[in-house]
Amino acid sequence: AESKMGELPLDINIQEPRWDQSTFLGRARHFFTVTDPRNLLLSGAQLEASRNIVQNYRAGVVTPGLTEDQLWRAKYVYDSAFHPDTGEKVVLIGRMSAQVPMNMTITGCMLTFYRKTPTVVFWQWVNQSFNAIVNYSNRSGDAPITVRQLGTAYVSATTGAVATALGLKSLTKHLPPLVGRFVPFAAVAAANCINIPLMRQRELQVGIPVTDEAGQRLGHSVTAAKQGIFQVVVSRVCMAIPAMAIPPLIMDALEKKDFLKRRPWLGAPLQVGLVGFCLVFATPLCCALFPQRSSIHVSRLEPELRAQIHEQNPSIEVVYYNKGL
């Protein structure tokens, strides 16, 4: 059947990102769109409208008068607010679009209040609480993580972050003041190394689904889970580097100037602004470091799974998995 004049064809694949995900640039454009904080300002009605456009289009119904740009816009709005596997609406602060404003506030405060023990503990705790919400909201696949596992991961990561922060804080007492400003970064990096594997321990026990090129499930792999989780830890730590390394250098220089000495209250907002500026770029660019759909060579999978895949289809050499974020 000919499609009516000016009506969109039904063969646009909106399951996939709009830009080529095999290139860094394509992934970066994709994540700039996904982490766009302006998506937080959309009303429930706008989210519903986008959801309807997307679901209708997938069902083969083109909303009358829809342009290709509008379709992609709807897809990204839909993806920004709904979980890809469960289809549930993600709680506001757990959404990818909340990453920049939330992290900007929390990181800015961690960097500003790094001198006193109670504030160090408080902001590291706030940060891990936020992380727990994000990890819970974006957990990969249909692997249900229990509330108890969530609790364990949350407590362990908070303990790890606070211990690192306070331990390094006491060690750096005798070092130049600039060194002390980097303690929060070390604490965040340590917490990520604890938090993400624990949050996703179920994937490390059961494995994550691996598929062939066409997306057909071939089984579950723990090796793929380990590789995916390692990549996520790396990109999360990299995400923190610009925001936690550049502002301290600038603030250290500025705080020696009279302008800030006379207006100490400007410190926190300025720090938050600097962190925000870094994060707007760092978040999408670090998400783009590794393809969302990662691949692993069949020869590197577990022997049982390798045998199983070989039996099903001997020609498959590479399998794919979703690494989560």
mmCIF file of C-alpha atoms in Angstrom, residues 5-319:
data_model
loop_
_atom_site.group_PDB
_atom_site.id
_atom_site.type_symbol
_atom_site.label_atom_id
_atom_site.label_comp_id
_atom_site.label_asym_id
_atom_site.label_seq_id
_atom_site.Cartn_x
_atom_site.Cartn_y
_atom_site.Cartn_z
ATOM 1 C CA MET A 5 1.231 12.031 0.346
ATOM 2 C CA GLY A 6 3.464 13.547 2.972
ATOM 3 C CA GLU A 7 2.807 10.835 5.526
ATOM 4 C CA LEU A 8 5.834 9.358 7.290
ATOM 5 C CA PRO A 9 6.965 5.902 6.180
ATOM 6 C CA LEU A 10 6.811 3.230 8.876
ATOM 7 C CA ASP A 11 10.365 1.995 8.374
ATOM 8 C CA ILE A 12 12.207 4.526 10.569
ATOM 9 C CA ASN A 13 13.835 2.488 13.323
ATOM 10 C CA ILE A 14 13.059 4.432 16.480
ATOM 11 C CA GLN A 15 14.208 1.524 18.663
ATOM 12 C CA GLU A 16 17.726 2.710 17.902
ATOM 13 C CA PRO A 17 19.279 6.138 18.548
ATOM 14 C CA ARG A 18 18.944 8.702 15.761
ATOM 15 C CA TRP A 19 22.699 8.946 15.182
ATOM 16 C CA ASP A 20 25.204 6.255 14.262
ATOM 17 C CA GLN A 21 26.227 4.611 17.540
ATOM 18 C CA SER A 22 29.373 3.041 16.153
ATOM 19 C CA THR A 23 31.034 6.481 16.131
ATOM 20 C CA PHE A 24 31.951 8.590 19.152
ATOM 21 C CA LEU A 25 30.342 11.652 17.564
ATOM 22 C CA GLY A 26 27.061 9.849 16.970
ATOM 23 C CA ARG A 27 27.000 8.611 20.570
ATOM 24 C CA ALA A 28 27.844 12.089 21.856
ATOM 25 C CA ARG A 29 24.961 13.687 19.923
ATOM 26 C CA HIS A 30 22.680 10.970 21.245
ATOM 27 C CA PHE A 31 23.672 11.521 24.880
ATOM 28 C CA PHE A 32 23.557 15.320 24.610
ATOM 29 C CA THR A 33 19.913 14.815 23.625
ATOM 30 C CA VAL A 34 19.270 12.216 26.341
ATOM 31 C CA THR A 35 20.847 14.222 29.183
ATOM 32 C CA ASP A 36 19.265 17.517 28.082
ATOM 33 C CA PRO A 37 18.085 19.031 31.405
ATOM 34 C CA ARG A 38 15.282 20.900 29.614
ATOM 35 C CA ASN A 39 13.408 17.586 29.405
ATOM 36 C CA LEU A 40 12.726 17.894 33.140
ATOM 37 C CA LEU A 41 10.449 20.855 32.476
ATOM 38 C CA LEU A 42 8.026 18.856 30.314
ATOM 39 C CA SER A 43 4.554 18.347 31.731
ATOM 40 C CA GLY A 44 2.896 14.980 32.264
ATOM 41 C CA ALA A 45 0.638 15.701 29.294
ATOM 42 C CA GLN A 46 3.626 16.329 27.012
ATOM 43 C CA LEU A 47 5.236 13.069 28.166
ATOM 44 C CA GLU A 48 1.977 11.190 27.496
ATOM 45 C CA ALA A 49 1.673 12.753 24.034
ATOM 46 C CA SER A 50 5.207 11.644 23.139
ATOM 47 C CA ARG A 51 4.529 8.190 24.508
ATOM 48 C CA ASN A 52 1.402 7.907 22.366
ATOM 49 C CA ILE A 53 3.239 9.004 19.204
ATOM 50 C CA VAL A 54 5.978 6.421 19.847
ATOM 51 C CA GLN A 55 3.687 3.546 20.789
ATOM 52 C CA ASN A 56 1.342 4.225 17.878
ATOM 53 C CA TYR A 57 4.250 4.408 15.454
ATOM 54 C CA ARG A 58 5.606 1.088 16.721
ATOM 55 C CA ALA A 59 2.150 -0.388 16.257
ATOM 56 C CA GLY A 60 2.101 0.872 12.660
ATOM 57 C CA VAL A 61 -0.091 3.933 13.177
ATOM 58 C CA VAL A 62 1.358 7.265 12.057
ATOM 59 C CA THR A 63 0.004 10.258 13.961
ATOM 60 C CA PRO A 64 -1.470 12.527 11.210
ATOM 61 C CA GLY A 65 0.818 15.355 10.075
ATOM 62 C CA LEU A 66 3.833 14.036 11.975
ATOM 63 C CA THR A 67 7.259 15.039 10.624
ATOM 64 C CA GLU A 68 10.396 12.948 11.003
ATOM 65 C CA ASP A 69 11.904 15.519 13.375
ATOM 66 C CA GLN A 70 8.804 15.415 15.556
ATOM 67 C CA LEU A 71 8.932 11.630 15.636
ATOM 68 C CA TRP A 72 12.558 11.663 16.826
ATOM 69 C CA ARG A 73 11.770 14.394 19.336
ATOM 70 C CA ALA A 74 8.924 12.266 20.707
ATOM 71 C CA LYS A 75 11.207 9.243 20.883
ATOM 72 C CA TYR A 76 13.813 11.126 22.912
ATOM 73 C CA VAL A 77 11.217 12.656 25.223
ATOM 74 C CA TYR A 78 9.725 9.185 25.724
ATOM 75 C CA ASP A 79 13.152 7.653 26.383
ATOM 76 C CA SER A 80 14.049 10.442 28.795
ATOM 77 C CA ALA A 81 11.147 9.644 31.107
ATOM 78 C CA PHE A 82 10.224 5.965 30.670
ATOM 79 C CA HIS A 83 12.272 2.854 31.477
ATOM 80 C CA PRO A 84 13.287 0.995 28.277
ATOM 81 C CA ASP A 85 12.599 -2.504 29.649
ATOM 82 C CA THR A 86 9.618 -2.021 31.978
ATOM 83 C CA GLY A 87 7.990 0.996 30.284
ATOM 84 C CA GLU A 88 7.313 2.555 33.704
ATOM 85 C CA LYS A 89 7.731 6.279 34.224
ATOM 86 C CA VAL A 90 11.060 6.926 35.964
ATOM 87 C CA VAL A 91 10.968 9.073 39.126
ATOM 88 C CA LEU A 92 12.014 12.645 38.262
ATOM 89 C CA ILE A 93 15.430 12.713 39.939
ATOM 90 C CA GLY A 94 16.314 9.260 38.593
ATOM 91 C CA ARG A 95 16.039 10.397 34.970
ATOM 92 C CA MET A 96 19.091 10.938 32.787
ATOM 93 C CA SER A 97 17.966 14.535 32.234
ATOM 94 C CA ALA A 98 18.262 15.182 36.004
ATOM 95 C CA GLN A 99 21.905 14.047 36.077
ATOM 96 C CA VAL A 100 23.412 17.450 35.329
ATOM 97 C CA PRO A 101 21.337 19.663 37.689
ATOM 98 C CA MET A 102 21.495 17.129 40.538
ATOM 99 C CA ASN A 103 25.195 16.324 40.190
ATOM 100 C CA MET A 104 26.006 19.980 39.755
ATOM 101 C CA THR A 105 24.406 20.868 43.085
ATOM 102 C CA ILE A 106 25.803 17.884 44.995
ATOM 103 C CA THR A 107 29.326 18.035 43.535
ATOM 104 C CA GLY A 108 29.461 21.806 43.956
ATOM 105 C CA CYS A 109 28.629 21.387 47.638
ATOM 106 C CA MET A 110 31.074 18.487 48.123
ATOM 107 C CA LEU A 111 33.834 20.672 46.694
ATOM 108 C CA THR A 112 32.854 23.732 48.698
ATOM 109 C CA PHE A 113 32.397 22.062 52.081
ATOM 110 C CA TYR A 114 35.422 19.790 52.094
ATOM 111 C CA ARG A 115 37.070 21.167 55.227
ATOM 112 C CA LYS A 116 34.733 20.119 58.066
ATOM 113 C CA THR A 117 33.992 16.505 58.974
ATOM 114 C CA PRO A 118 30.172 16.796 59.451
ATOM 115 C CA THR A 119 29.672 18.504 56.076
ATOM 116 C CA VAL A 120 31.989 16.006 54.353
ATOM 117 C CA VAL A 121 29.929 13.122 55.734
ATOM 118 C CA PHE A 122 26.640 14.820 54.906
ATOM 119 C CA TRP A 123 27.410 15.580 51.237
ATOM 120 C CA GLN A 124 29.014 12.199 50.543
ATOM 121 C CA TRP A 125 25.857 10.629 51.988
ATOM 122 C CA VAL A 126 23.571 12.838 49.867
ATOM 123 C CA ASN A 127 25.590 11.894 46.797
ATOM 124 C CA GLN A 128 25.301 8.154 47.457
ATOM 125 C CA SER A 129 21.570 8.490 48.170
ATOM 126 C CA PHE A 130 21.155 10.170 44.807
ATOM 127 C CA ASN A 131 23.292 7.466 43.149
ATOM 128 C CA ALA A 132 21.125 4.755 44.678
ATOM 129 C CA ILE A 133 17.992 6.355 43.218
ATOM 130 C CA VAL A 134 19.585 6.698 39.769
ATOM 131 C CA ASN A 135 20.907 3.131 39.782
ATOM 132 C CA TYR A 136 17.560 1.774 40.901
ATOM 133 C CA SER A 137 15.714 3.787 38.243
ATOM 134 C CA ASN A 138 18.051 2.774 35.407
ATOM 135 C CA ARG A 139 18.820 -0.806 36.347
ATOM 136 C CA SER A 140 19.471 -2.841 33.244
ATOM 137 C CA GLY A 141 17.194 -5.507 31.864
ATOM 138 C CA ASP A 142 14.432 -7.328 33.612
ATOM 139 C CA ALA A 143 16.780 -8.546 36.371
ATOM 140 C CA PRO A 144 14.839 -7.536 39.464
ATOM 141 C CA ILE A 145 17.210 -6.336 42.164
ATOM 142 C CA THR A 146 15.880 -6.930 45.678
ATOM 143 C CA VAL A 147 15.362 -4.114 48.158
ATOM 144 C CA ARG A 148 17.858 -5.843 50.436
ATOM 145 C CA GLN A 149 20.578 -5.844 47.745
ATOM 146 C CA LEU A 150 19.789 -2.179 47.098
ATOM 147 C CA GLY A 151 20.156 -1.433 50.786
ATOM 148 C CA THR A 152 23.473 -3.290 51.018
ATOM 149 C CA ALA A 153 24.888 -1.466 47.997
ATOM 150 C CA TYR A 154 23.697 1.880 49.339
ATOM 151 C CA VAL A 155 25.175 1.376 52.816
ATOM 152 C CA SER A 156 28.469 -0.046 51.463
ATOM 153 C CA ALA A 157 28.954 2.749 48.939
ATOM 154 C CA THR A 158 28.161 5.430 51.511
ATOM 155 C CA THR A 159 30.548 3.851 54.024
ATOM 156 C CA GLY A 160 33.244 3.531 51.354
ATOM 157 C CA ALA A 161 32.839 7.142 50.233
ATOM 158 C CA VAL A 162 32.828 8.578 53.741
ATOM 159 C CA ALA A 163 35.773 6.421 54.845
ATOM 160 C CA THR A 164 37.814 7.446 51.786
ATOM 161 C CA ALA A 165 36.935 11.116 52.240
ATOM 162 C CA LEU A 166 37.736 11.243 55.947
ATOM 163 C CA GLY A 167 40.810 9.014 55.660
ATOM 164 C CA LEU A 168 42.324 11.121 52.893
ATOM 165 C CA LYS A 169 41.249 14.322 54.620
ATOM 166 C CA SER A 170 43.335 13.414 57.666
ATOM 167 C CA LEU A 171 46.264 12.304 55.467
ATOM 168 C CA THR A 172 46.316 15.558 53.491
ATOM 169 C CA LYS A 173 46.334 17.813 56.571
ATOM 170 C CA HIS A 174 50.082 18.376 56.246
ATOM 171 C CA LEU A 175 50.051 18.728 52.458
ATOM 172 C CA PRO A 176 49.440 21.934 50.453
ATOM 173 C CA PRO A 177 45.796 23.089 50.704
ATOM 174 C CA LEU A 178 45.221 22.471 46.982
ATOM 175 C CA VAL A 179 45.684 18.714 47.516
ATOM 176 C CA GLY A 180 42.842 18.682 50.029
ATOM 177 C CA ARG A 181 40.472 19.963 47.392
ATOM 178 C CA PHE A 182 40.871 16.738 45.426
ATOM 179 C CA VAL A 183 39.790 14.503 48.308
ATOM 180 C CA PRO A 184 36.087 14.600 47.323
ATOM 181 C CA PHE A 185 37.005 13.283 43.861
ATOM 182 C CA ALA A 186 38.912 10.318 45.301
ATOM 183 C CA ALA A 187 35.937 9.550 47.559
ATOM 184 C CA VAL A 188 33.493 9.623 44.645
ATOM 185 C CA ALA A 189 35.757 7.413 42.518
ATOM 186 C CA ALA A 190 36.104 4.876 45.349
ATOM 187 C CA ALA A 191 32.356 4.854 45.934
ATOM 188 C CA ASN A 192 31.672 4.187 42.245
ATOM 189 C CA CYS A 193 33.963 1.154 42.324
ATOM 190 C CA ILE A 194 31.954 -0.246 45.246
ATOM 191 C CA ASN A 195 28.508 0.975 44.319
ATOM 192 C CA ILE A 196 28.056 -0.102 40.717
ATOM 193 C CA PRO A 197 29.215 -3.738 41.052
ATOM 194 C CA LEU A 198 27.089 -4.125 44.212
ATOM 195 C CA MET A 199 24.034 -2.503 42.642
ATOM 196 C CA ARG A 200 24.366 -4.893 39.763
ATOM 197 C CA GLN A 201 25.488 -7.969 41.655
ATOM 198 C CA ARG A 202 22.519 -9.872 40.319
ATOM 199 C CA GLU A 203 23.914 -9.457 36.816
ATOM 200 C CA LEU A 204 27.271 -10.740 38.101
ATOM 201 C CA GLN A 205 25.541 -13.838 39.503
ATOM 202 C CA VAL A 206 23.037 -14.622 36.725
ATOM 203 C CA GLY A 207 24.712 -12.859 33.806
ATOM 204 C CA ILE A 208 23.146 -10.401 31.349
ATOM 205 C CA PRO A 209 21.333 -11.328 28.134
ATOM 206 C CA VAL A 210 23.602 -11.604 25.084
ATOM 207 C CA THR A 211 22.105 -11.383 21.604
ATOM 208 C CA ASP A 212 23.186 -11.882 18.008
ATOM 209 C CA GLU A 213 23.439 -9.050 15.466
ATOM 210 C CA ALA A 214 19.674 -9.114 14.903
ATOM 211 C CA GLY A 215 18.871 -8.896 18.613
ATOM 212 C CA GLN A 216 17.876 -12.552 19.143
ATOM 213 C CA ARG A 217 18.696 -13.667 22.686
ATOM 214 C CA LEU A 218 21.325 -16.399 22.830
ATOM 215 C CA GLY A 219 21.643 -16.801 26.583
ATOM 216 C CA HIS A 220 23.015 -15.076 29.686
ATOM 217 C CA SER A 221 26.680 -14.286 30.284
ATOM 218 C CA VAL A 222 28.514 -13.320 33.474
ATOM 219 C CA THR A 223 31.664 -12.457 31.488
ATOM 220 C CA ALA A 224 29.714 -9.894 29.457
ATOM 221 C CA ALA A 225 28.251 -8.514 32.701
ATOM 222 C CA LYS A 226 31.741 -8.049 34.162
ATOM 223 C CA GLN A 227 32.975 -6.298 31.021
ATOM 224 C CA GLY A 228 29.900 -4.055 30.887
ATOM 225 C CA ILE A 229 30.083 -3.118 34.561
ATOM 226 C CA PHE A 230 33.799 -2.339 34.299
ATOM 227 C CA GLN A 231 33.089 0.009 31.373
ATOM 228 C CA VAL A 232 30.351 1.746 33.344
ATOM 229 C CA VAL A 233 32.672 2.282 36.332
ATOM 230 C CA VAL A 234 35.316 3.772 34.031
ATOM 231 C CA SER A 235 32.888 6.147 32.337
ATOM 232 C CA ARG A 236 31.348 7.214 35.681
ATOM 233 C CA VAL A 237 34.787 7.987 37.138
ATOM 234 C CA CYS A 238 35.739 9.903 33.967
ATOM 235 C CA MET A 239 32.459 11.807 34.232
ATOM 236 C CA ALA A 240 33.542 13.101 37.630
ATOM 237 C CA ILE A 241 37.042 14.157 36.527
ATOM 238 C CA PRO A 242 36.324 17.476 34.720
ATOM 239 C CA ALA A 243 33.778 18.628 37.304
ATOM 240 C CA MET A 244 35.908 17.650 40.291
ATOM 241 C CA ALA A 245 39.345 18.581 38.952
ATOM 242 C CA ILE A 246 38.849 21.852 37.046
ATOM 243 C CA PRO A 247 36.735 23.920 39.514
ATOM 244 C CA PRO A 248 39.107 23.305 42.471
ATOM 245 C CA LEU A 249 42.016 24.731 40.441
ATOM 246 C CA ILE A 250 39.989 27.810 39.483
ATOM 247 C CA MET A 251 38.556 28.285 42.997
ATOM 248 C CA ASP A 252 41.973 27.901 44.578
ATOM 249 C CA ALA A 253 43.233 30.783 42.457
ATOM 250 C CA LEU A 254 40.089 32.896 42.970
ATOM 251 C CA GLU A 255 39.942 32.494 46.747
ATOM 252 C CA LYS A 256 43.327 34.186 47.041
ATOM 253 C CA LYS A 257 41.889 37.287 45.360
ATOM 254 C CA ASP A 258 40.334 40.153 47.340
ATOM 255 C CA PHE A 259 37.080 39.940 45.386
ATOM 256 C CA LEU A 260 36.163 36.576 46.938
ATOM 257 C CA LYS A 261 37.780 37.301 50.288
ATOM 258 C CA ARG A 262 35.316 40.159 50.657
ATOM 259 C CA ARG A 263 32.387 38.033 49.450
ATOM 260 C CA PRO A 264 32.900 34.530 50.876
ATOM 261 C CA TRP A 265 29.212 33.708 50.319
ATOM 262 C CA LEU A 266 29.906 33.720 46.581
ATOM 263 C CA GLY A 267 32.073 30.606 46.939
ATOM 264 C CA ALA A 268 29.349 27.958 46.880
ATOM 265 C CA PRO A 269 27.238 29.373 43.998
ATOM 266 C CA LEU A 270 30.369 29.975 41.948
ATOM 267 C CA GLN A 271 31.594 26.440 42.582
ATOM 268 C CA VAL A 272 28.168 25.001 41.638
ATOM 269 C CA GLY A 273 28.152 27.074 38.439
ATOM 270 C CA LEU A 274 31.638 25.933 37.443
ATOM 271 C CA VAL A 275 30.759 22.309 38.147
ATOM 272 C CA GLY A 276 27.549 22.684 36.134
ATOM 273 C CA PHE A 277 29.439 24.076 33.167
ATOM 274 C CA CYS A 278 31.863 21.129 33.248
ATOM 275 C CA LEU A 279 29.091 18.559 33.715
ATOM 276 C CA VAL A 280 26.946 19.786 30.838
ATOM 277 C CA PHE A 281 29.778 18.597 28.596
ATOM 278 C CA ALA A 282 31.338 15.797 30.645
ATOM 279 C CA THR A 283 28.150 13.810 31.284
ATOM 280 C CA PRO A 284 27.171 13.166 27.649
ATOM 281 C CA LEU A 285 30.769 12.872 26.438
ATOM 282 C CA CYS A 286 31.631 10.247 29.061
ATOM 283 C CA CYS A 287 28.420 8.329 28.457
ATOM 284 C CA ALA A 288 29.596 8.236 24.841
ATOM 285 C CA LEU A 289 32.994 6.680 25.644
ATOM 286 C CA PHE A 290 31.715 3.127 25.094
ATOM 287 C CA PRO A 291 28.874 2.009 22.816
ATOM 288 C CA GLN A 292 25.638 1.394 24.735
ATOM 289 C CA ARG A 293 25.329 -1.875 22.841
ATOM 290 C CA SER A 294 28.698 -3.411 23.547
ATOM 291 C CA SER A 295 30.079 -6.471 21.849
ATOM 292 C CA ILE A 296 32.178 -9.354 23.105
ATOM 293 C CA HIS A 297 33.926 -12.104 21.172
ATOM 294 C CA VAL A 298 32.263 -15.519 21.545
ATOM 295 C CA SER A 299 35.691 -17.002 22.363
ATOM 296 C CA ARG A 300 35.762 -14.867 25.536
ATOM 297 C CA LEU A 301 32.423 -16.119 26.869
ATOM 298 C CA GLU A 302 31.937 -18.896 29.431
ATOM 299 C CA PRO A 303 32.600 -22.390 27.989
ATOM 300 C CA GLU A 304 28.977 -23.583 28.485
ATOM 301 C CA LEU A 305 27.490 -20.553 26.746
ATOM 302 C CA ARG A 306 30.128 -20.730 23.986
ATOM 303 C CA ALA A 307 29.189 -24.373 23.329
ATOM 304 C CA GLN A 308 25.487 -23.516 23.387
ATOM 305 C CA ILE A 309 25.908 -20.676 20.850
ATOM 306 C CA HIS A 310 28.170 -22.813 18.672
ATOM 307 C CA GLU A 311 25.493 -25.491 18.619
ATOM 308 C CA GLN A 312 22.716 -23.033 17.709
ATOM 309 C CA ASN A 313 24.742 -21.165 15.104
ATOM 310 C CA PRO A 314 28.426 -21.956 14.482
ATOM 311 C CA SER A 315 28.928 -18.869 12.299
ATOM 312 C CA ILE A 316 28.410 -16.373 15.156
ATOM 313 C CA GLU A 317 31.719 -14.866 16.270
ATOM 314 C CA VAL A 318 30.592 -11.749 18.128
ATOM 315 C CA VAL A 319 27.641 -11.303 20.484
#
